[in-house]
Every structure is written in structure tokens, then in C-alpha cells.
CSV table of C-alpha atoms in Angstrom, one decimal:
chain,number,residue,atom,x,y,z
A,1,UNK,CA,-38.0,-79.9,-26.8
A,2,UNK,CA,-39.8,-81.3,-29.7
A,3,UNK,CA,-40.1,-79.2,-32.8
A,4,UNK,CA,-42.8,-79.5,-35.5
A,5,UNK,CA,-42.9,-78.0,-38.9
A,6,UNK,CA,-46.5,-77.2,-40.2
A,7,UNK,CA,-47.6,-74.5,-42.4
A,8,UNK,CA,-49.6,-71.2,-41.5
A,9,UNK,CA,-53.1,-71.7,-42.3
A,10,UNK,CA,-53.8,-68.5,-44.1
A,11,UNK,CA,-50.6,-67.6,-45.3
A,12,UNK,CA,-48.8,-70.8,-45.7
A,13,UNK,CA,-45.9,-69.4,-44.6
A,14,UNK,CA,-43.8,-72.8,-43.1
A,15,UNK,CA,-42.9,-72.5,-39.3
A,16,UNK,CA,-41.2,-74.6,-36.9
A,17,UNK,CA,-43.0,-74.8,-33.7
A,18,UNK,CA,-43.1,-76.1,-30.2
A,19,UNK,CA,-44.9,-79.6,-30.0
A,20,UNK,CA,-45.8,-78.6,-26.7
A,21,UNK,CA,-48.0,-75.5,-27.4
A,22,UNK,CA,-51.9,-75.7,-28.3
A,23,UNK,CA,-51.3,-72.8,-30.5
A,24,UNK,CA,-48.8,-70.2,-32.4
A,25,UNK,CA,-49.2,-67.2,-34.0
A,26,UNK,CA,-47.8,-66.5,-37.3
A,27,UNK,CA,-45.2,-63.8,-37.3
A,28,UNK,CA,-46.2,-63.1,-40.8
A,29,UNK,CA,-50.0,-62.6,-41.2
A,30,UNK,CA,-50.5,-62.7,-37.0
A,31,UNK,CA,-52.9,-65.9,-37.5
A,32,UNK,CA,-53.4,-67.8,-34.6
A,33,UNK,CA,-52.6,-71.4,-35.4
A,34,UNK,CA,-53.3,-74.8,-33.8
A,35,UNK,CA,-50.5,-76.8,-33.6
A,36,UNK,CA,-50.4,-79.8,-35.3
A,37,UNK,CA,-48.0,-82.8,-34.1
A,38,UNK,CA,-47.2,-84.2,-37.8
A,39,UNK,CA,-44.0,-83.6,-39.3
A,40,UNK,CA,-40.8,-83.7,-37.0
A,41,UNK,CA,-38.4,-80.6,-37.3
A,42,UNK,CA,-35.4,-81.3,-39.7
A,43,UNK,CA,-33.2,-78.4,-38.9
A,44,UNK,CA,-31.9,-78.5,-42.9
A,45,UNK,CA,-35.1,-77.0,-43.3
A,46,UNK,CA,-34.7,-73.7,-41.9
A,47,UNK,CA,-31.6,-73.0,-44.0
A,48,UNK,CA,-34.0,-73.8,-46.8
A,49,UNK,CA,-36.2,-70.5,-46.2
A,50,UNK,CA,-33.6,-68.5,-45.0
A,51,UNK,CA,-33.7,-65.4,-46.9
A,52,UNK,CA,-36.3,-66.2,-48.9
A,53,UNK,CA,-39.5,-63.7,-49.0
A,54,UNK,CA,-42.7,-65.1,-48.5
A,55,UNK,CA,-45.8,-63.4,-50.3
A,56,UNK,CA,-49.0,-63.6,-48.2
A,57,UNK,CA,-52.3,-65.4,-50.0
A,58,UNK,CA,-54.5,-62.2,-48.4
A,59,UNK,CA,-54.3,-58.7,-49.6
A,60,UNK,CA,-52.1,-56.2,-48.5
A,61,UNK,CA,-53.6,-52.6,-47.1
A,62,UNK,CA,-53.7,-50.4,-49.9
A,63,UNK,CA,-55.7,-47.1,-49.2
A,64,UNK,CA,-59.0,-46.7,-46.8
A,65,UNK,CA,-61.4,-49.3,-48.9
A,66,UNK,CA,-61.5,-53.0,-48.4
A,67,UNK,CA,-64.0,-55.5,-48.9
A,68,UNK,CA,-64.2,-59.3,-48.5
A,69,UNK,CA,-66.7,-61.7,-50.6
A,70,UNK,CA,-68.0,-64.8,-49.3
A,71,UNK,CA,-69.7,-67.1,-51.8
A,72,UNK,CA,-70.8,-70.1,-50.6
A,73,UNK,CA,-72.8,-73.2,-52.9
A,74,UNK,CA,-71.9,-76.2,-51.1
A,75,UNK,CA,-71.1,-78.2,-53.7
A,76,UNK,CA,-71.4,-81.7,-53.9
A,77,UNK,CA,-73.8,-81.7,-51.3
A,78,UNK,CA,-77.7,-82.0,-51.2
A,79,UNK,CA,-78.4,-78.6,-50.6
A,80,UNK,CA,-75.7,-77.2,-53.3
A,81,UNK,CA,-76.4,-73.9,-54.5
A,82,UNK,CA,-76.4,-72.4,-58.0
A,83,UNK,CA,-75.5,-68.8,-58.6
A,84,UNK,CA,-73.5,-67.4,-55.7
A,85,UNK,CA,-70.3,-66.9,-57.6
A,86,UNK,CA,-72.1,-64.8,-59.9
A,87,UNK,CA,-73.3,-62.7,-56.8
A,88,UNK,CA,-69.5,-62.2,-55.8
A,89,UNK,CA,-68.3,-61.6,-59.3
A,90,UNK,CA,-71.3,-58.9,-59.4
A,91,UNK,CA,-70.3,-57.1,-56.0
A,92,UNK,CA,-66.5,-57.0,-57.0
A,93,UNK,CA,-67.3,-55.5,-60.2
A,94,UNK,CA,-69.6,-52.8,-58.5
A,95,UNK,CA,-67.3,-52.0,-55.5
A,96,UNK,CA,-64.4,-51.7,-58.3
A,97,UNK,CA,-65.5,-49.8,-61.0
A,98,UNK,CA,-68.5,-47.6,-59.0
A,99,UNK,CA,-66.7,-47.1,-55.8
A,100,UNK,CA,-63.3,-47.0,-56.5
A,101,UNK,CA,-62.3,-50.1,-54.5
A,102,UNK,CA,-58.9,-51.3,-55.6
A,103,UNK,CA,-58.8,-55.0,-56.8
A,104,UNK,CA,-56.1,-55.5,-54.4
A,105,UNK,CA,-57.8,-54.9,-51.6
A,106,UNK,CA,-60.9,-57.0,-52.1
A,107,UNK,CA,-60.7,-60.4,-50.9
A,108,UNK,CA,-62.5,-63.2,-52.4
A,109,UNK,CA,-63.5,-66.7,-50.9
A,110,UNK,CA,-65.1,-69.0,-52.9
A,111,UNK,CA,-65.4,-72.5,-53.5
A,112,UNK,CA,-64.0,-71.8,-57.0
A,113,UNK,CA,-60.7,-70.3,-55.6
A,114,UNK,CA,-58.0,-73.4,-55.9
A,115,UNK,CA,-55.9,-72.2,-53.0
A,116,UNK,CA,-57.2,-73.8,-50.2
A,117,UNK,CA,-57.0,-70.7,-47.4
A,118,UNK,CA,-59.1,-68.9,-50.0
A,119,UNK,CA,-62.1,-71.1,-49.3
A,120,UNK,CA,-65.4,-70.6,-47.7
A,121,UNK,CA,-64.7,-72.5,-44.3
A,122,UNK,CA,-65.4,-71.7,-41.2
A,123,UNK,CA,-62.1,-70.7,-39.9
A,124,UNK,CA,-61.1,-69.1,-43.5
A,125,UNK,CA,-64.2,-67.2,-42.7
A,126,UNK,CA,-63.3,-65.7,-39.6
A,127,UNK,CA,-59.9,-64.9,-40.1
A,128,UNK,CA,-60.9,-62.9,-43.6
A,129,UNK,CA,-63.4,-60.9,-41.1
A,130,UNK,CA,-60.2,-60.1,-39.1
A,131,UNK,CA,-58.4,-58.8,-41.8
A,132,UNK,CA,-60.9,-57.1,-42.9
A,133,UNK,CA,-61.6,-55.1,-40.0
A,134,UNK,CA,-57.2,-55.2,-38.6
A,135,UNK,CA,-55.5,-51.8,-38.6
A,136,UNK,CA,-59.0,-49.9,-39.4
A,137,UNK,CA,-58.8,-46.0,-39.0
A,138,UNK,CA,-60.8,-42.7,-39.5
A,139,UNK,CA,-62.2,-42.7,-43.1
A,140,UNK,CA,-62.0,-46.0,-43.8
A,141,UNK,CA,-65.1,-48.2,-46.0
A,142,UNK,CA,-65.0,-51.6,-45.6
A,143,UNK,CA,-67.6,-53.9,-46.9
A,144,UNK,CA,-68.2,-57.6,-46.1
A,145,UNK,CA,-70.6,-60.0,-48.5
A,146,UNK,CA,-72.2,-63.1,-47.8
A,147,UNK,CA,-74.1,-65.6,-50.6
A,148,UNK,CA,-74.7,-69.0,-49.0
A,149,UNK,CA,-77.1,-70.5,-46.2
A,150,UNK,CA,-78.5,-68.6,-42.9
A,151,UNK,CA,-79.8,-70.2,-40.2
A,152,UNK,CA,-81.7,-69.5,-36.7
A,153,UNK,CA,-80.7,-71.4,-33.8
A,154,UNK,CA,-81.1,-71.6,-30.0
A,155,UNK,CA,-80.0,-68.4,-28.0
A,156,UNK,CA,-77.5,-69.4,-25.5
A,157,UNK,CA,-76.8,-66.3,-23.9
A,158,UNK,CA,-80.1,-64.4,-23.6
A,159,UNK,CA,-79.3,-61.3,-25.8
A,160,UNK,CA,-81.5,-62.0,-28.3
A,161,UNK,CA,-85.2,-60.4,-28.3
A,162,UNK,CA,-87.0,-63.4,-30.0
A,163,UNK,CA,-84.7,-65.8,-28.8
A,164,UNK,CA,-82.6,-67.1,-31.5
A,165,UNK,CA,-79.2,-66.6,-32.6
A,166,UNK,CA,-78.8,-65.9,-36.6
A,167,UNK,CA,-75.8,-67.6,-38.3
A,168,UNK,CA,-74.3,-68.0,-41.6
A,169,UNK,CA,-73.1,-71.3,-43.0
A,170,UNK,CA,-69.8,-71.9,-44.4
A,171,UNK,CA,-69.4,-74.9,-46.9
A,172,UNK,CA,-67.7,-76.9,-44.2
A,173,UNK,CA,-70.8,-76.4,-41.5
A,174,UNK,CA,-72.1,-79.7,-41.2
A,175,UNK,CA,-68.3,-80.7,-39.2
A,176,UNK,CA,-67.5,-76.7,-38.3
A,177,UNK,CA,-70.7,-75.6,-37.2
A,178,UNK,CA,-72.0,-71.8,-38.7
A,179,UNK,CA,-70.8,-68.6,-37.7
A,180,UNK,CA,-73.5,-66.6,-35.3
A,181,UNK,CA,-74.3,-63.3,-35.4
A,182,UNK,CA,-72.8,-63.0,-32.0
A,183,UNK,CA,-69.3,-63.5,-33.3
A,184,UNK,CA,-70.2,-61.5,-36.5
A,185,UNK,CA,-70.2,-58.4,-34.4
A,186,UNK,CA,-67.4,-59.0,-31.7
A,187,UNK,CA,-65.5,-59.5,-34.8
A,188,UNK,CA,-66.9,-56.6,-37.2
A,189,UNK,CA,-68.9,-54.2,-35.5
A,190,UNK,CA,-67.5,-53.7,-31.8
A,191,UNK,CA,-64.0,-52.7,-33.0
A,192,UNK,CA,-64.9,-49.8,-35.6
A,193,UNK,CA,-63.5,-46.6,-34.5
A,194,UNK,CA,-64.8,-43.1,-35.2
A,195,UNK,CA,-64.6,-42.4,-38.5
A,196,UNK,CA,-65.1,-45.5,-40.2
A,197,UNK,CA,-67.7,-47.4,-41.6
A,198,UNK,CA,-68.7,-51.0,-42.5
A,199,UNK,CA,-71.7,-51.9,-44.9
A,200,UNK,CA,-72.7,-55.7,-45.0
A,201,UNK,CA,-74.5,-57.3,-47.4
A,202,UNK,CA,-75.8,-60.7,-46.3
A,203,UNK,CA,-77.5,-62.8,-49.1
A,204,UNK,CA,-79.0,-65.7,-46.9
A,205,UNK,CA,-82.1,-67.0,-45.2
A,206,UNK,CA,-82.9,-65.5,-41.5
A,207,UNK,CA,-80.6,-62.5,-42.3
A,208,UNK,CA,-82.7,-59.4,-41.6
A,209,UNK,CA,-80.2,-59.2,-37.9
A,210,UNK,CA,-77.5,-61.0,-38.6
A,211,UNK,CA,-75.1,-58.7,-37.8
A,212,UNK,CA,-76.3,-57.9,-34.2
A,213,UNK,CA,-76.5,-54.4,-34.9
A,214,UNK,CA,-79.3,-52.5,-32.2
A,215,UNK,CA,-81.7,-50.7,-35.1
A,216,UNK,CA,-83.4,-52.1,-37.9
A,217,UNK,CA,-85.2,-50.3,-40.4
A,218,UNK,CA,-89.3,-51.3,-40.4
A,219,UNK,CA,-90.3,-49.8,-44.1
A,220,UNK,CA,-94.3,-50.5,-45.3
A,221,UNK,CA,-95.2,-51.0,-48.4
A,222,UNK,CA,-95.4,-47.7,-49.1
A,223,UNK,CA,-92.5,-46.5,-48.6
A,224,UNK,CA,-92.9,-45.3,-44.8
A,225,UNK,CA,-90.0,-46.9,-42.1
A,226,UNK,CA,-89.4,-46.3,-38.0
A,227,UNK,CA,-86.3,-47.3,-36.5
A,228,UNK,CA,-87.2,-49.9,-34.3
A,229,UNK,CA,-84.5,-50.4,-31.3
A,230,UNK,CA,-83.8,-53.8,-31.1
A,231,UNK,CA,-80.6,-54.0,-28.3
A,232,UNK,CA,-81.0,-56.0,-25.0
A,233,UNK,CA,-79.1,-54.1,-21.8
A,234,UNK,CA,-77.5,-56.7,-21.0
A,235,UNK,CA,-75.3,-56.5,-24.5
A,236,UNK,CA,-73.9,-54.0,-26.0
A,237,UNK,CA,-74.3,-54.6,-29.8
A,238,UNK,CA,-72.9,-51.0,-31.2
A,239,UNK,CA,-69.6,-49.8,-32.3
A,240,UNK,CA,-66.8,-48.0,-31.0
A,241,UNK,CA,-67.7,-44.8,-33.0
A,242,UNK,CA,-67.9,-45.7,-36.3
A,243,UNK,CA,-70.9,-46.7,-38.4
A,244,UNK,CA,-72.1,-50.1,-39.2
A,245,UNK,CA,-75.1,-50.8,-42.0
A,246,UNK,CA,-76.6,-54.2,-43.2
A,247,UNK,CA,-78.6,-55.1,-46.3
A,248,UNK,CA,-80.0,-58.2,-45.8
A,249,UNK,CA,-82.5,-60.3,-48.0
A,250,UNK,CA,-85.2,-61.0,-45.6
A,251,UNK,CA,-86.5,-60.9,-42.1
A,252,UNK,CA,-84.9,-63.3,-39.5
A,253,UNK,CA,-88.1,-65.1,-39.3
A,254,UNK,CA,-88.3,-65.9,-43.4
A,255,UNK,CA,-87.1,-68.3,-45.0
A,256,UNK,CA,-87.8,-70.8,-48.2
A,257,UNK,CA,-90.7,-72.7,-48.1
A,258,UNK,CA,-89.1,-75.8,-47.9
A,259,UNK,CA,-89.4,-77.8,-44.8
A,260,UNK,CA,-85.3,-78.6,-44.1
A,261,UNK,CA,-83.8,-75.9,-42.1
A,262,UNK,CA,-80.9,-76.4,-44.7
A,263,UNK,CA,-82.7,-76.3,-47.8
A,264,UNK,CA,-81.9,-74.3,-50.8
A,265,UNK,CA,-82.1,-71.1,-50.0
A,266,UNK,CA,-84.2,-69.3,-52.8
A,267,UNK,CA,-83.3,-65.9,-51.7
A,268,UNK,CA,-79.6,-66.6,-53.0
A,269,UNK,CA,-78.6,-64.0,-55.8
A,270,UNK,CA,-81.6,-62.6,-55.8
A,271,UNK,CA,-80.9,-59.7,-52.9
A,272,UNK,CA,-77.3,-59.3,-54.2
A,273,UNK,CA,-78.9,-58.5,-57.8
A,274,UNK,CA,-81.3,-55.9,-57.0
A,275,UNK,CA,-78.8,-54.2,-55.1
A,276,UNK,CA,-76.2,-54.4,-57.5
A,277,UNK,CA,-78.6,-53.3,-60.4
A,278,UNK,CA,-80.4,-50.4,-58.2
A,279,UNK,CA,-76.8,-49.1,-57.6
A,280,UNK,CA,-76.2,-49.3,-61.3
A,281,UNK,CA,-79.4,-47.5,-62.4
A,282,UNK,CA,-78.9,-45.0,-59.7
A,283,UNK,CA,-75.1,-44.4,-58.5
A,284,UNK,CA,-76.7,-41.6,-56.2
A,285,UNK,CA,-79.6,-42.9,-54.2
A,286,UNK,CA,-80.2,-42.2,-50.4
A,287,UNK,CA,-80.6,-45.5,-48.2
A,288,UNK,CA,-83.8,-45.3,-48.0
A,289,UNK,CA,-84.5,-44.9,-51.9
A,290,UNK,CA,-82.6,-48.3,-51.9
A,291,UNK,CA,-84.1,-49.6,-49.6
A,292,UNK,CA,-87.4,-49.4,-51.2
A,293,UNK,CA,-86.0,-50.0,-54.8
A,294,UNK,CA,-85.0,-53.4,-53.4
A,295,UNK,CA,-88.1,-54.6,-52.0
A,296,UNK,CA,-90.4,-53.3,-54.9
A,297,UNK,CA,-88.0,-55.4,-57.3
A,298,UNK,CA,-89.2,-58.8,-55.2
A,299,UNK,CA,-92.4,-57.9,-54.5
A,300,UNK,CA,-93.1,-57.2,-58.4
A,301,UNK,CA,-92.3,-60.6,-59.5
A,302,UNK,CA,-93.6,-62.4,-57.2
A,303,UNK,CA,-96.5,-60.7,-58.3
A,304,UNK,CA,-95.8,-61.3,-61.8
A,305,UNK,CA,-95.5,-57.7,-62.8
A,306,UNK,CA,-92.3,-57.9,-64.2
A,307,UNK,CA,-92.7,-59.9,-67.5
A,308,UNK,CA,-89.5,-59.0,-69.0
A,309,UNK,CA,-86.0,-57.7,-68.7
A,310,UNK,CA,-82.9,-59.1,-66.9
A,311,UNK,CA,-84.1,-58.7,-63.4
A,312,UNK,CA,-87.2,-60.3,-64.2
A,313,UNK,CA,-85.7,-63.4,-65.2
A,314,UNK,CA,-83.1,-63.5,-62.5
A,315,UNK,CA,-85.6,-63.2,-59.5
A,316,UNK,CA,-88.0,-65.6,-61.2
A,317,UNK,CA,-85.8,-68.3,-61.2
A,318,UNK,CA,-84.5,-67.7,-57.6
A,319,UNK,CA,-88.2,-66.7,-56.0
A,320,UNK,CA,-90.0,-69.7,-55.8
A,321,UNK,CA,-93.8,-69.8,-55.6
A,322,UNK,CA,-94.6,-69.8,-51.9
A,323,UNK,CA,-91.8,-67.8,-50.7
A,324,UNK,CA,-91.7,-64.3,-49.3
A,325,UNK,CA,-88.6,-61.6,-49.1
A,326,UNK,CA,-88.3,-58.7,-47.9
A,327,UNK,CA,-85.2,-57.0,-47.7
A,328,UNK,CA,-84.1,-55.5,-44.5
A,329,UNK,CA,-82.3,-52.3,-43.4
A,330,UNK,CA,-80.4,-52.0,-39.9
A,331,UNK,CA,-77.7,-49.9,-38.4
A,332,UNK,CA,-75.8,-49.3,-35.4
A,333,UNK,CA,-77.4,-45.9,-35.0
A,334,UNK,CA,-80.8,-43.9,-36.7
A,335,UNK,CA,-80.1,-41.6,-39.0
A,336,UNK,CA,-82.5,-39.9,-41.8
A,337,UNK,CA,-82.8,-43.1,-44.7
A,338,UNK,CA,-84.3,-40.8,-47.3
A,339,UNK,CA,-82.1,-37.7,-46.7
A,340,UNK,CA,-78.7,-39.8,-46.4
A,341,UNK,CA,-77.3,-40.4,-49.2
A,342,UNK,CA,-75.9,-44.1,-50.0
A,343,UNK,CA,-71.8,-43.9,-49.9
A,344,UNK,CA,-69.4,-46.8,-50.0
């Protein structure tokens, strides 16, 4: 039998392998590898790692709280975004010093991040929603963030009321493809037990359902909302107990008003601030105060109403003329927005 050595792709923990398999699953982290016929087994390599302890390039589980951060500018490319570290660096701060989420337990992909398995790609991606969601029990927060590109594309599979699939884009999407909101959900939503909760934050164009989830939030102007049930019977887009809320910057059918499907998305950073900042104003706000904070915040500059001040100049530069956001509200089941308070 042919033996290869290759390293895990998240952990980087070195394994010998059977040629012959498609895949292999780390005994360390529990990735699923594919096997990669490159570098023949020497045997003096295993007496090389023996006894030596490998430390995994993901967190370890420390308490009921973990988030991970996606920030996404695809740099070097035409579309290359400007700002969407900030967002991350915003959220960690927020999740660490207002909610008490250890900085051990918040996982951070960025294009910024020198190890490679700590980069935005499409399978780093995925396997950081795993973790995120692996081993999740009663009275557990977890949190997942997004800065980068969303798209709409073809519905394949007929679950999708205006048919279209919404999908994020990681900064290898032009070889990898994006990640749809079908997948979001298998991975994130379906497996959350009773007890638990999930809040996504999703920072892109064509966001408002990215995460599949059956209710979203319809709020006027004037601060009035209805749950609208949005889930198809033939797919079942809940959870499996727990409770699973979105923010997300606008409405799946909005989007910059530049022609490209995968232009610069000027909703980046601006979604994440106003939700950072209307947290920081107001630690105790009910989802629906939030809610409404967030979309008066947009709605006032592109106005012109706000002159001054931080936020002004933030969303300025990031709403372009032209453009519309509204920041959406969904959740795997109704509840109360203005009588529940916001908790993390």
C-alpha cells in the first residue's frame, strides 16, 4: 500500500495516509481531508512526531460563548474591499468586553491572518462554521459574522419563495464558488439544540435571508413590524430547538447600484457599525429597539441628516448616492421584538 504524508488542512497536524483513499479525517481536529498524492511516506518521519504535542490553529471550547469572524476584502482583485477588518476588529471588541466572550473562543478569519487555515476561503469557511456550532449544548451563545460580498443566484432545488439562492463570497470565490444559504443552515441552524442560541450578523449585499431561517421581520418606517413566514413545505429551514437570529444589512433584492453582480459592495462596514455603536449606546435594548436604531442610522444619512459625529462619516463614505439599505430582522421562530430584550 502506498503511503502519503500531507498536512491537516486546518490544524496542520502532519499525517501519513492511504494513497488510495479520496479522503481522511484528522484524528486531531476531526477535519475531513482530501488526500493529496504528493510526498511519498518516509517512515523516519513518524519517529519524528512521536511524542510530540501538536497545538491546534482553532480555539479550544472554553465555557458556553463562541463566535467566529469572517472578514473578507478580496484584495488584489478588482472588486477589493476597504474596511472589513475594521468591522471584525469592532465585533471582537464588542462580544469581548460587552458580552463577556472570552478571546479564546472567538475565531477570526481574515485576509490579514498570516496562517494560511486562518483565511477567508471557502473551505476555511465551512469548516470554522463547524466548529463553531461542534459539541453545542443547552445555554450556549454562539455568534457568526460576515463582511465581504453576497450574492443571489439560481435556485436549484425549489425551496426558495422568489427563486434565488443567497450566498456569501469568500476571497477565493471566483475558483471555489460562494457559500449558499442552503449550506449556511444545514451547517448552523438545523443542528442547534434546545437551549441554545445563534445570532448572525451578515454584512453583505442580498443578505436580508441568508441564513434560510422561516421568519423575517417586515418593520415600516415607523417603527411597526409583522412576522412574515417565509418557509416552503417542502424544506424544513428551523432548528432543532434552539434559537437562531440574523442581522443583516439589507433586503435580498438590494444591492449597490453598480451594474456588476460583484461590485463593491457599499453596504460593507456600514451594518456592522450601527450595530456595534447602537449596542454601545444602549447595552440593554430589546430587538426591536435595534432593529429600528439600525435602519434610522442609514436612512438619516442618506438623507443627509446626520452632518456630524463618527457615524456620520462612517456611513457616508460607505453609502453611496443611489443606494438603498435597509437592515433586516429574521428568526427561526416569532417572538415579541420590542418586549425581548437583546442578549448575546
Amino acid at each position: 500500500m502506498t503511503m502519503v504524508s500531507q498536512k491537516c488542512i486546518w490544524c496542520q497536524q502532519r499525517m501519513q495516509v492511504s494513497a488510495e483513499l479520496f479522503t481522511t479525517t484528522c484524528t486531531l481536529c476531526q477535519t475531513v481531508n482530501p488526500v493529496r498524492n504528493r510526498e511519498p511516506f518516509r517512515p523516519q518521519e513518524a519517529s519524528l512526531t512521536v511524542g510530540v504535542t501538536h497545538s491546534p490553529v482553532f480555539p479550544s471550547f472554553h465555557g458556553n460563548k463562541r463566535a467566529v469572524l469572517c472578514s473578507v476584502s478580496y484584495r488584489s482583485q478588482r472588486c477589493e474591499l476597504k474596511g472589513t477588518s475594521n468591522d471584525v476588529n469592532c465585533m471582537r471588541a464588542l462580544l469581548r468586553d460587552k458580552f463577556g466572550f472570552p478571546n479564546d473562543c472567538i475565531l477570526v478569519l481574515s485576509e490579514d491572518e498570516v496562517n494560511a487555515v486562518r483565511k477567508p476561503t471557502k473551505q476555511n469557511i465551512r469548516n470554522a462554521m463547524r466548529w463553531l456550532v461542534q459539541g453545542t449544548r443547552q445555554g450556549d451563545s454562539l455568534v457568526f459574522h460576515f463582511s465581504g460580498f453576497g450574492v443571489q443566484q439560481q435556485d436549484k432545488d425549489g425551496d426558495e419563495v422568489d427563486g434565488y439562492d443567497e450566498a456569501i463570497c469568500p476571497m477565493d470565490y471566483q475558483t471555489a464558488g460562494t457559500i449558499v444559504d442552503d449550506e449556511i443552515n444545514d451547517v448552523l441552524v438545523r443542528p442547534l439544540p434546545r437551549g441554545a442560541k445563534l445570532h448572525a450578523v451578515i454584512d453583505a449585499s442580498h443578505s436580508g435571508t441568508v441564513l434560510d431561517l422561516p421568519f423575517v421581520c417586515k418593520m415600516g418606517r415607523d417603527g411597526m413590524y409583522q412576522w412574515m413566514n417565509q418557509s416552503q413545505p417542502c424544506a424544513y429551514r428551523g432548528t432543532n430547538g434552539g434559537l437562531a437570529i440574523c442581522f443583516s444589512s439589507c433586503r435580498d433584492d438590494q444591492t449597490s447600484d453598480d451594474t456588476s453582480a460583484y461590485s463593491v459592495n457599499a453596504t460593507t462596514g456600514a451594518m456592522t457599525y450601527c450595530f456595534v455603536q447602537a449596542l454601545e449606546c444602549k447595552p440593554v435594548v430589546t430587538y426591536g429597539e435595534l432593529l429600528s436604531t439600525m435602519r434610522a442610522a442609514t436612512r438619516d444619512v442618506q438623507k443627509g441628516i446626520l452632518n456630524c459625529g463618527p457615524i456620520a462619516s462612517l456611513l457616508r463614505k460607505m453609502l453611496r448616492t443611489g443606494f438603498s439599505a435597509d437592515p433586516q430582522l429574521s428568526a427561526s421562530e416569532q417572538f415579541d421584538a420590542y418586549t425581548k430584550p437583546f442578549a448575546l
